[in-house]
Each structure stands twice: as structure tokens, then as C-alpha cells.
Coordinates of C-alpha atoms in Angstrom, one line a residue:
Chain A
M1 CA -0.1 0.1 0.2
N2 CA 1.8 3.3 -1.4
Q3 CA 1.6 6.5 1.1
P4 CA -1.4 8.2 -1.0
I5 CA -3.5 5.6 -0.5
I6 CA -3.3 5.8 3.0
N7 CA -2.9 9.9 2.7
Y8 CA -6.2 9.7 0.1
F9 CA -7.3 7.1 3.2
L10 CA -7.0 9.6 5.8
T11 CA -8.2 12.9 4.7
N12 CA -11.7 10.9 3.0
T13 CA -12.8 9.2 6.7
F14 CA -13.4 12.1 10.1
S15 CA -13.4 9.6 13.1
K16 CA -12.1 6.8 14.3
T17 CA -15.0 4.7 14.5
Q18 CA -14.9 5.7 10.7
A19 CA -11.6 4.8 10.1
I20 CA -11.9 1.1 11.7
R21 CA -14.8 0.0 9.7
R22 CA -13.3 1.3 6.4
L23 CA -10.5 -1.1 7.7
R24 CA -12.0 -4.0 8.5
L25 CA -13.9 -3.7 4.9
T26 CA -10.3 -3.0 3.1
K27 CA -9.7 -5.4 4.7
E28 CA -12.0 -8.1 3.9
F29 CA -11.8 -6.9 0.1
I30 CA -8.6 -7.3 0.1
D31 CA -8.5 -11.2 1.5
V32 CA -11.6 -11.7 -1.2
F33 CA -10.4 -10.5 -4.1
L34 CA -6.9 -11.6 -2.8
F35 CA -7.4 -15.5 -1.7
K36 CA -10.5 -16.3 -2.8
N37 CA -10.7 -15.2 -6.6
L38 CA -9.9 -18.5 -8.0
Q39 CA -11.5 -17.5 -11.1
K40 CA -9.5 -14.1 -10.6
K41 CA -12.4 -12.6 -11.9
D42 CA -12.3 -8.6 -12.8
F43 CA -12.4 -6.0 -10.1
K44 CA -14.9 -4.6 -10.6
T45 CA -17.0 -8.1 -11.1
V46 CA -15.8 -9.1 -7.6
F47 CA -16.2 -5.7 -6.2
E48 CA -20.0 -6.0 -7.0
S49 CA -20.0 -9.9 -5.4
F50 CA -18.0 -8.3 -2.8
K51 CA -21.7 -5.7 -1.7
Q52 CA -23.5 -8.8 -2.2
T53 CA -21.8 -10.7 1.2
S54 CA -20.3 -8.2 3.2
S55 CA -20.1 -9.9 6.7
A56 CA -22.1 -9.7 9.2
Y57 CA -20.4 -7.0 11.3
F58 CA -21.5 -4.1 8.0
I59 CA -25.0 -4.9 8.4
S60 CA -27.1 -2.1 9.5
Q61 CA -24.4 0.0 10.2
E62 CA -24.9 3.4 9.9
G63 CA -22.3 5.3 6.6
L64 CA -21.9 1.7 4.8
E65 CA -23.1 3.0 1.5
E66 CA -20.4 5.3 1.7
D67 CA -18.3 3.3 2.8
F68 CA -18.6 1.4 0.0
I69 CA -18.2 4.5 -2.9
F70 CA -15.1 5.0 -0.9
L71 CA -13.8 1.6 -0.6
E72 CA -14.9 1.6 -4.9
K73 CA -13.0 5.0 -5.3
I74 CA -9.4 3.6 -3.9
A75 CA -9.5 -0.7 -4.4
G76 CA -8.7 0.2 -7.8
E77 CA -5.4 1.6 -7.3
L78 CA -5.0 -0.4 -4.2
I79 CA -5.4 -4.2 -5.6
K80 CA -2.5 -2.1 -8.3
S81 CA -0.3 -2.1 -5.2
I82 CA -1.0 -4.7 -3.6
S83 CA -0.2 -8.9 -3.2
A84 CA -0.9 -11.7 -1.6
E85 CA 3.6 -11.1 -0.1
N86 CA 3.2 -7.8 1.2
V87 CA -0.4 -7.1 1.8
N88 CA -0.1 -8.0 6.0
E89 CA 2.3 -5.5 5.6
S90 CA 0.9 -2.6 4.0
I91 CA -2.2 -3.6 5.8
K92 CA -0.5 -2.6 8.4
L93 CA 1.0 0.8 8.1
L94 CA -2.7 1.8 6.8
E95 CA -3.1 0.3 10.5
D96 CA 0.0 2.6 12.5
A97 CA -1.4 5.7 10.1
I98 CA -4.7 5.5 11.4
S99 CA -3.8 5.3 15.1
H100 CA -1.0 8.5 15.0
A101 CA -3.2 10.3 13.3
K102 CA -4.7 13.6 15.3
I103 CA -7.2 11.9 17.5
I104 CA -9.3 14.9 19.0
L105 CA -12.7 13.8 21.7
I106 CA -15.4 15.3 21.3
Y107 CA -18.4 15.0 24.3
L108 CA -21.8 16.0 22.6
P109 CA -24.7 16.4 24.8
F110 CA -26.6 14.9 21.6
E111 CA -27.0 11.7 19.0
A112 CA -24.9 13.2 15.8
P113 CA -26.5 11.8 12.7
E114 CA -23.0 10.6 10.4
Q115 CA -23.6 13.4 8.0
E116 CA -23.1 16.0 10.5
I117 CA -20.4 13.9 12.4
N118 CA -19.0 14.2 8.8
K119 CA -19.2 17.7 9.1
L120 CA -17.2 18.7 12.1
G121 CA -14.3 15.7 11.3
S122 CA -14.4 18.4 8.4
W123 CA -14.2 21.5 10.1
F124 CA -11.3 19.8 12.1
K125 CA -9.6 18.1 9.3
Q126 CA -9.0 22.4 7.9
N127 CA -7.9 23.9 11.2
L128 CA -5.8 20.6 13.0
G129 CA -4.8 19.4 9.5
P130 CA -5.8 16.4 7.8
S131 CA -5.1 13.5 8.9
S132 CA -7.1 14.4 12.3
L133 CA -10.3 12.5 13.4
I134 CA -12.7 12.5 15.4
E135 CA -13.7 10.5 18.3
I136 CA -17.0 11.1 19.4
N137 CA -18.8 11.0 23.2
Y138 CA -22.2 11.0 24.5
D139 CA -22.3 13.2 26.9
P140 CA -26.7 14.5 27.9
G141 CA -25.1 16.7 30.9
L142 CA -23.4 19.5 28.4
I143 CA -26.8 20.7 27.7
G144 CA -25.5 22.4 24.3
G145 CA -21.8 23.1 22.9
C146 CA -19.9 20.2 23.2
A147 CA -16.7 19.2 25.2
L148 CA -12.8 19.1 23.7
S149 CA -10.1 16.6 24.8
F150 CA -6.9 16.8 23.0
N151 CA -2.8 15.7 23.7
G152 CA -4.6 15.0 27.7
M153 CA -6.5 17.6 27.7
Y154 CA -9.8 18.3 28.8
K155 CA -12.2 21.7 28.3
D156 CA -15.9 22.1 27.9
Y157 CA -16.9 24.4 26.0
S158 CA -20.1 23.7 26.7
L159 CA -23.3 25.5 28.0
R160 CA -23.3 24.0 31.2
A161 CA -19.7 25.2 31.6
R162 CA -21.0 28.2 31.2
I163 CA -23.9 28.1 33.6
N164 CA -21.8 27.3 36.3
E165 CA -18.9 29.8 35.3
N166 CA -22.0 32.7 35.4
K167 CA -23.2 30.8 38.4
K168 CA -23.3 33.7 40.8
Q169 CA -25.3 36.0 38.5
I170 CA -27.9 33.7 37.9
L171 CA -28.6 32.9 41.5
D172 CA -28.7 37.4 41.8
V173 CA -31.3 37.4 38.9
L174 CA -33.6 34.6 39.9
L175 CA -33.5 36.2 44.2
S176 CA -34.4 40.3 41.8
Y177 CA -36.9 37.5 40.7
H178 CA -38.1 36.3 43.8
K179 CA -38.1 39.5 45.4
N180 CA -40.3 41.7 42.8
E181 CA -42.7 39.1 43.2
Chain B
M1 CA -118.9 -24.2 111.8
I2 CA -122.0 -26.5 112.2
A3 CA -120.0 -28.5 110.8
L4 CA -117.7 -28.8 113.5
P5 CA -120.1 -30.0 116.4
L6 CA -121.2 -32.5 113.1
N7 CA -117.9 -34.7 113.5
Y8 CA -117.9 -34.2 116.6
L9 CA -121.9 -36.2 117.2
L10 CA -120.0 -38.5 113.8
I11 CA -116.8 -38.7 116.7
L12 CA -119.5 -40.1 119.3
L13 CA -121.4 -42.8 117.5
V14 CA -118.2 -44.4 115.7
L15 CA -117.3 -44.5 120.1
S16 CA -120.8 -45.7 121.0
L17 CA -121.1 -48.5 118.3
I18 CA -117.8 -49.4 119.0
G19 CA -118.4 -49.7 123.2
L20 CA -121.1 -52.0 122.5
I21 CA -119.3 -54.2 120.9
F22 CA -117.2 -54.6 123.6
W23 CA -119.9 -55.4 125.5
L24 CA -121.6 -57.6 123.4
Y25 CA -118.2 -59.5 122.8
K26 CA -116.7 -59.5 126.8
K27 CA -120.6 -60.7 127.5
V28 CA -120.0 -64.4 125.3
D29 CA -116.9 -64.5 126.1
R30 CA -118.3 -65.0 130.0
Q31 CA -120.6 -67.4 128.8
S32 CA -118.2 -69.6 126.9
Q33 CA -115.8 -69.2 129.9
L34 CA -118.8 -70.3 132.2
I35 CA -119.0 -73.8 130.5
Q36 CA -115.3 -74.2 129.4
D37 CA -115.6 -74.2 133.6
L38 CA -117.2 -76.5 134.0
R39 CA -116.1 -79.6 131.4
L40 CA -112.0 -78.5 133.3
H41 CA -114.7 -79.4 137.2
G42 CA -116.2 -82.6 135.4
E43 CA -112.0 -84.6 133.6
R44 CA -110.2 -83.5 137.1
W45 CA -112.3 -86.5 138.9
R46 CA -110.3 -88.8 136.3
I47 CA -106.6 -88.3 137.6
Y48 CA -106.4 -90.6 141.0
P49 CA -108.7 -93.0 142.2
D50 CA -108.2 -96.8 143.7
Q51 CA -110.1 -99.6 141.9
K52 CA -113.5 -99.5 144.0
T53 CA -113.2 -96.0 145.0
I54 CA -112.4 -95.6 141.7
Q55 CA -115.4 -97.8 140.2
E56 CA -118.0 -95.3 142.8
A57 CA -116.1 -93.0 142.0
V58 CA -116.6 -93.5 138.6
D59 CA -120.3 -94.3 139.0
K60 CA -120.2 -91.5 140.7
A61 CA -118.3 -89.1 138.4
N62 CA -120.7 -90.7 134.9
Q63 CA -123.2 -90.2 137.8
I64 CA -122.3 -86.5 138.4
V65 CA -120.9 -86.4 134.2
T66 CA -125.1 -87.3 133.9
H67 CA -125.9 -84.4 135.7
A68 CA -123.7 -82.0 134.9
E69 CA -124.0 -82.8 131.1
V70 CA -128.0 -82.9 132.0
E71 CA -127.6 -79.8 133.7
S72 CA -125.2 -78.5 130.9
L73 CA -127.0 -79.7 128.9
K74 CA -130.1 -78.2 130.5
T75 CA -128.0 -74.7 131.2
E76 CA -126.3 -74.6 126.8
A77 CA -130.4 -75.0 125.6
E78 CA -131.2 -72.0 128.4
K79 CA -128.4 -70.7 127.9
E80 CA -128.1 -71.1 124.0
M81 CA -131.7 -69.3 124.3
E82 CA -131.0 -67.3 126.2
L83 CA -128.3 -66.2 124.0
G84 CA -130.0 -67.0 121.0
L85 CA -133.1 -64.8 122.3
F86 CA -129.7 -62.4 123.1
S87 CA -128.7 -62.9 118.9
S88 CA -131.7 -62.3 118.0
K89 CA -131.9 -59.1 120.8
F90 CA -128.4 -57.7 119.4
Q91 CA -129.6 -58.3 116.1
N92 CA -132.0 -56.8 116.1
E93 CA -131.2 -53.5 118.0
F94 CA -127.7 -53.2 116.2
Q95 CA -130.1 -53.7 113.4
N96 CA -132.5 -51.2 114.9
N97 CA -129.1 -48.6 116.3
M98 CA -126.8 -49.0 112.6
S99 CA -130.4 -48.5 110.8
Q100 CA -130.8 -45.4 113.7
I101 CA -126.7 -44.8 112.9
L102 CA -127.5 -45.2 109.9
S103 CA -130.3 -42.6 108.9
K104 CA -128.3 -40.6 110.9
L105 CA -125.1 -40.2 109.5
E106 CA -127.1 -40.3 106.0
T107 CA -128.5 -37.1 107.6
S108 CA -125.4 -35.4 109.1
V109 CA -124.1 -36.3 105.7
D110 CA -127.0 -35.2 103.9
S111 CA -127.2 -31.6 105.9
S112 CA -123.0 -31.8 106.0
N113 CA -122.7 -32.0 102.2
G114 CA -125.5 -29.6 102.1
I115 CA -123.6 -27.3 104.6
I116 CA -119.9 -28.7 103.0
S117 CA -121.1 -27.4 99.2
Q118 CA -122.8 -24.3 100.9
S119 CA -118.6 -23.7 102.6
I120 CA -117.2 -24.9 98.9
N121 CA -119.1 -22.0 97.8
Q122 CA -118.5 -19.6 99.9
A123 CA -114.9 -20.1 99.7
A124 CA -114.5 -20.6 96.0
K125 CA -116.7 -17.6 96.6
K126 CA -113.9 -16.0 98.9
H127 CA -111.7 -16.7 96.8
D128 CA -113.4 -16.1 93.2
D129 CA -112.6 -12.9 95.1
F130 CA -109.4 -13.1 97.1
L131 CA -108.2 -13.0 93.5
I132 CA -109.4 -10.8 91.9
Q133 CA -108.1 -7.9 95.1
L134 CA -104.6 -9.6 94.5
Q135 CA -105.4 -9.9 90.8
K136 CA -106.8 -6.0 91.2
Q137 CA -103.6 -5.3 93.8
N138 CA -101.2 -6.6 91.6
L139 CA -102.1 -4.5 88.5
D140 CA -101.8 -1.5 90.8
W141 CA -98.5 -2.4 91.9
Q142 CA -97.5 -2.9 88.7
N143 CA -98.7 0.6 87.6
N144 CA -96.9 2.3 90.4
M145 CA -93.7 0.4 89.2
E146 CA -93.9 1.2 85.8
T147 CA -94.9 5.3 87.3
E148 CA -91.8 5.1 89.6
I149 CA -89.4 3.8 86.8
K150 CA -90.3 5.9 84.5
A151 CA -89.3 8.5 86.4
K152 CA -86.1 7.1 87.4
T153 CA -85.4 5.9 85.0
N154 CA -86.2 10.0 83.4
D155 CA -84.4 11.1 86.5
L156 CA -81.4 8.2 85.0
L157 CA -81.2 9.3 82.0
G158 CA -81.5 13.1 81.8
S159 CA -78.3 12.5 84.9
F160 CA -76.2 10.4 81.9
E161 CA -77.0 13.3 79.5
Q162 CA -75.9 15.9 81.7
R163 CA -72.6 14.0 82.4
M164 CA -72.1 12.9 78.6
T165 CA -72.6 16.7 77.4
D166 CA -69.9 18.0 80.3
F167 CA -67.8 15.2 78.8
F168 CA -68.4 16.3 75.0
Q169 CA -67.6 19.8 76.4
T170 CA -64.3 19.1 78.7
A171 CA -62.9 16.6 75.6
Q172 CA -63.5 19.1 72.4
K173 CA -61.8 21.9 74.8
D174 CA -59.1 19.2 75.3
S175 CA -58.9 18.3 72.3
L176 CA -58.9 21.4 70.6
G177 CA -56.7 22.7 72.6
A178 CA -54.1 19.9 71.5
I179 CA -54.8 20.3 67.8
D180 CA -53.8 24.1 68.2
I181 CA -50.4 23.3 70.5
E182 CA -50.1 19.8 67.7
I183 CA -51.2 23.3 64.6
K184 CA -49.3 25.9 65.9
S185 CA -46.4 23.1 66.0
A186 CA -46.5 22.1 62.3
R187 CA -46.8 25.4 61.5
A188 CA -43.2 26.1 63.4
L189 CA -41.8 22.7 61.4
I190 CA -43.7 23.9 58.0
D191 CA -41.8 27.0 58.2
S192 CA -38.6 25.7 59.3
Y193 CA -38.8 23.2 56.1
K194 CA -39.3 25.9 53.8
S195 CA -36.4 28.0 55.1
Q196 CA -34.4 25.6 55.1
Q197 CA -34.9 23.8 51.8
L198 CA -35.3 27.6 50.1
A199 CA -31.4 27.6 51.5
V200 CA -31.3 24.3 49.9
V201 CA -32.3 25.4 46.4
N202 CA -30.6 28.1 46.7
E203 CA -27.6 26.2 47.3
N204 CA -29.3 23.8 44.2
I205 CA -30.5 26.2 41.9
V206 CA -27.9 26.5 39.4
A207 CA -28.3 22.8 39.4
V208 CA -31.5 23.0 39.1
L209 CA -31.3 25.0 36.5
E210 CA -28.7 23.2 34.5
R211 CA -31.7 20.1 35.0
T212 CA -33.7 21.9 33.8
L213 CA -32.0 23.8 30.7
N214 CA -31.0 19.8 29.5
L215 CA -34.5 18.7 29.8
V216 CA -36.2 21.6 27.7
I217 CA -33.4 21.8 25.4
K218 CA -33.3 18.9 24.6
K219 CA -36.8 18.9 23.3
K220 CA -36.8 22.3 22.5
L221 CA -33.6 23.0 19.7
S222 CA -33.8 21.7 16.6
L223 CA -30.5 19.4 15.3
K224 CA -29.3 22.4 13.2
D225 CA -29.5 25.0 16.9
Q226 CA -27.0 22.1 18.6
M227 CA -24.3 21.5 15.3
D228 CA -24.2 25.9 15.4
L229 CA -23.8 25.3 19.9
V230 CA -21.2 22.9 18.7
Y231 CA -20.0 24.7 15.8
E232 CA -19.8 27.7 18.1
A233 CA -17.8 26.6 21.3
L234 CA -15.6 25.3 18.3
E235 CA -14.6 28.7 17.6
K236 CA -14.2 29.1 21.1
A237 CA -11.8 26.5 21.7
K238 CA -9.9 27.7 18.3
L239 CA -9.7 31.1 20.3
E240 CA -8.4 30.1 22.9
K241 CA -6.2 28.5 21.3
F242 CA -7.4 24.6 22.6
L243 CA -7.0 23.2 18.9
V244 CA -3.3 23.5 18.2

């Protein structure tokens, strides 16, 4: 697997979950194409049949259709650079690239759909570099906004933090409201 | 009262009869005793004589015996005749006396019956009168008892009612007093609880507000609004150079 493919993989993958899913899909496809394609069919035929018979891991996973589109784009170049001898090495390269990517943990108070996650990921790629990946966690106590964890540091930018910062002012407002009643 | 001498008369009659019978019995007994003595006197000569003397004695005895027998037979006949006469006379007299006694007894019984029935009627009448009087007395007594019982019951109920009224009034007063005390203490407790809770609420108002906002915002904010808040937070992080 050559570096452009790895770069393309990381640039067009936004979250860590997506990266792991796409990595597994790539591994399965390579396995099918190299070791189970006894009749030596062409890439397209193999890919079409692979789409139909992918493992149960992928069933009902959100974003699977996009992952197939992504894989179709890189599969052509992938099968040119990978052979039965260097497949493990190539996969390991990809895995290392993913593990060494910049991972930003985002804590959201709601469950965001795949599309919004991709948008968030693209924002981080624009501001932090193309090799950054986001990891979404769910924290309903945040109320609104988000909290971030990056390079071992955690910062709360949510509504909860803003309320706690302005606690005194809020109390004063409430007390003045109560007295006016 | 007339029955009493009648009873005496009856008793006298019976006693006289008994005496008569006894006298007759004695007479007959005397006669028989006499005959027995004569027979025994005749028998005595047969016990201690010698042959000639015996024979003479026997002859004499036989003579005496025959004489005695004759005499006895004579006497017996006389006596039997007398006895017969006496017995017939006695029987007649006894019958006459008995008939007299019986007639007298009948008359006396009749009279006594009449007297008895009269006395029974009088006694029954007296008994009835007595029963009526008794019944009347009983009714009077019953009425008196009823009126007395009613009066006493009324008095009792009146006093009971008065006592119960007094008791309920005091109980009501005491319970109202206790209730007032309880209410006051409950009010004080409520006030202290209220002030404590308000203090707790004041301390935790921010947490309450957070929780309220959490519940409300999820329902009120759209996905776009939520994402806007997220991007706002990210811009703030970028400004603070957190993402370097």
C-alpha cells in the first residue's frame, strides 16, 4: 500500500469509528480479491459480489453505503499496489497511520447523525490538518455545545460550563426576580 | 262452724258403737268361759282314785257327769236359747241402732254435704274475691312500679345526658387545645422546613437550572441549533488556541 492511498484514506475519513470500519471493509475486500477469487475475476465483478456478501459486522451500520463508495474509489489503486506477499505489511501501514493520526475527543450532548459527524470532522481537518480524526462521545449533562479533549487536556465549552461560570450572576437575577414578586 | 259439732257427733256415734260391740263380746266370752270351766271341773275327777273307789268314783263321777251333762245341756240349752234370744235381740238392736245411726249419719252427711257444698261455694267465692282483689292489687302495684321506674329512668337518663354533655364539652375543649398546639408546632415545623428547603434550593438552583435546561433544550432545540452551539464552542476553542 503506497502513501497516497493512506493519505487519501485519512483525508477522506473523518472519525475514528469510520476509519476502523473502513479499515475492516478494506481488509475483507482484499481477502476476498486476493485469496478467494479463484476464478480470477475482474475488480468490478468481485466488488459487486463483495457488496452483496460482506460480513454481518457491517449490516445496518450507519454510513455503510458511503464506505462502499469510498472503497470503490481506492480499491482500484489498492489492488494494484497490494499482492499476496505484501498484504500484511500494507494493512499494518494503514493501521499505524490511523493510530498515529490526531485524535480529538468531542463530547456532545446529543447523538449526531453520520452526516453531521462528517461535517465536524471536515472542520477539524480544515483547522487541525488532514490527518486528524474525531472520536464522538455522548454526555447529556452538557446541555448544549460540546466539550473537547485533545493532547491529554479536557476543556468544557458547553452550556453547562457557561452556567457554572456565571452562577453568581444567575443567582442574583433569580433572587431579584423572587423579591420583585 | 256448723260442721264442727257434726264431726263430734259422728265421733261419738262411732265410739258408742265400738263400746257396744265390746260389751257384747265380753258377755259372750264370759258365757263361753263358764262352759269351759264346767267341762274342766268334770275332767278333774278322772286323775287319782283305787279300783273300788275308782269304780264308785267312776259311778259317782258318771252320775255327776250325767247330772252335769244334763245340767250343762239344760244350761247350755237355756244359754243357747238366751244366747239366741240375746243374739237376735242384739242383732235387732244392733240393726236398729245401725239403721238409726246410718239414717242419722245420712242426714248428718246430707246436712254436712249441704254445709260442705255451701262452705265450698262460699270458699270458692271468697277465693274468687281474693283472686280479684289480688289481681287488682297486682295491677295497682304494677302501675305504681311502672310509674316509679319511668320516673327513675327519666332521672337517670337526664343525669347521664348531662354528664355526657359535660364530658364531651371538656373533651372537645381539651382536643381543640391539643389540636391548636399541634397545628402551631406543625406550622413552625413547616416554616423551618420551608426555610431549610429554600436554602437548599438556593444552593442548588444552578444545578436545578442545568437539569431544567437539559430537559427543555433537548426537546426545544433542533439539530441545526444544536450543531450551531457546537460550532460556536469549537470556534471558542480555536480562539483560545486549545486546538493547536
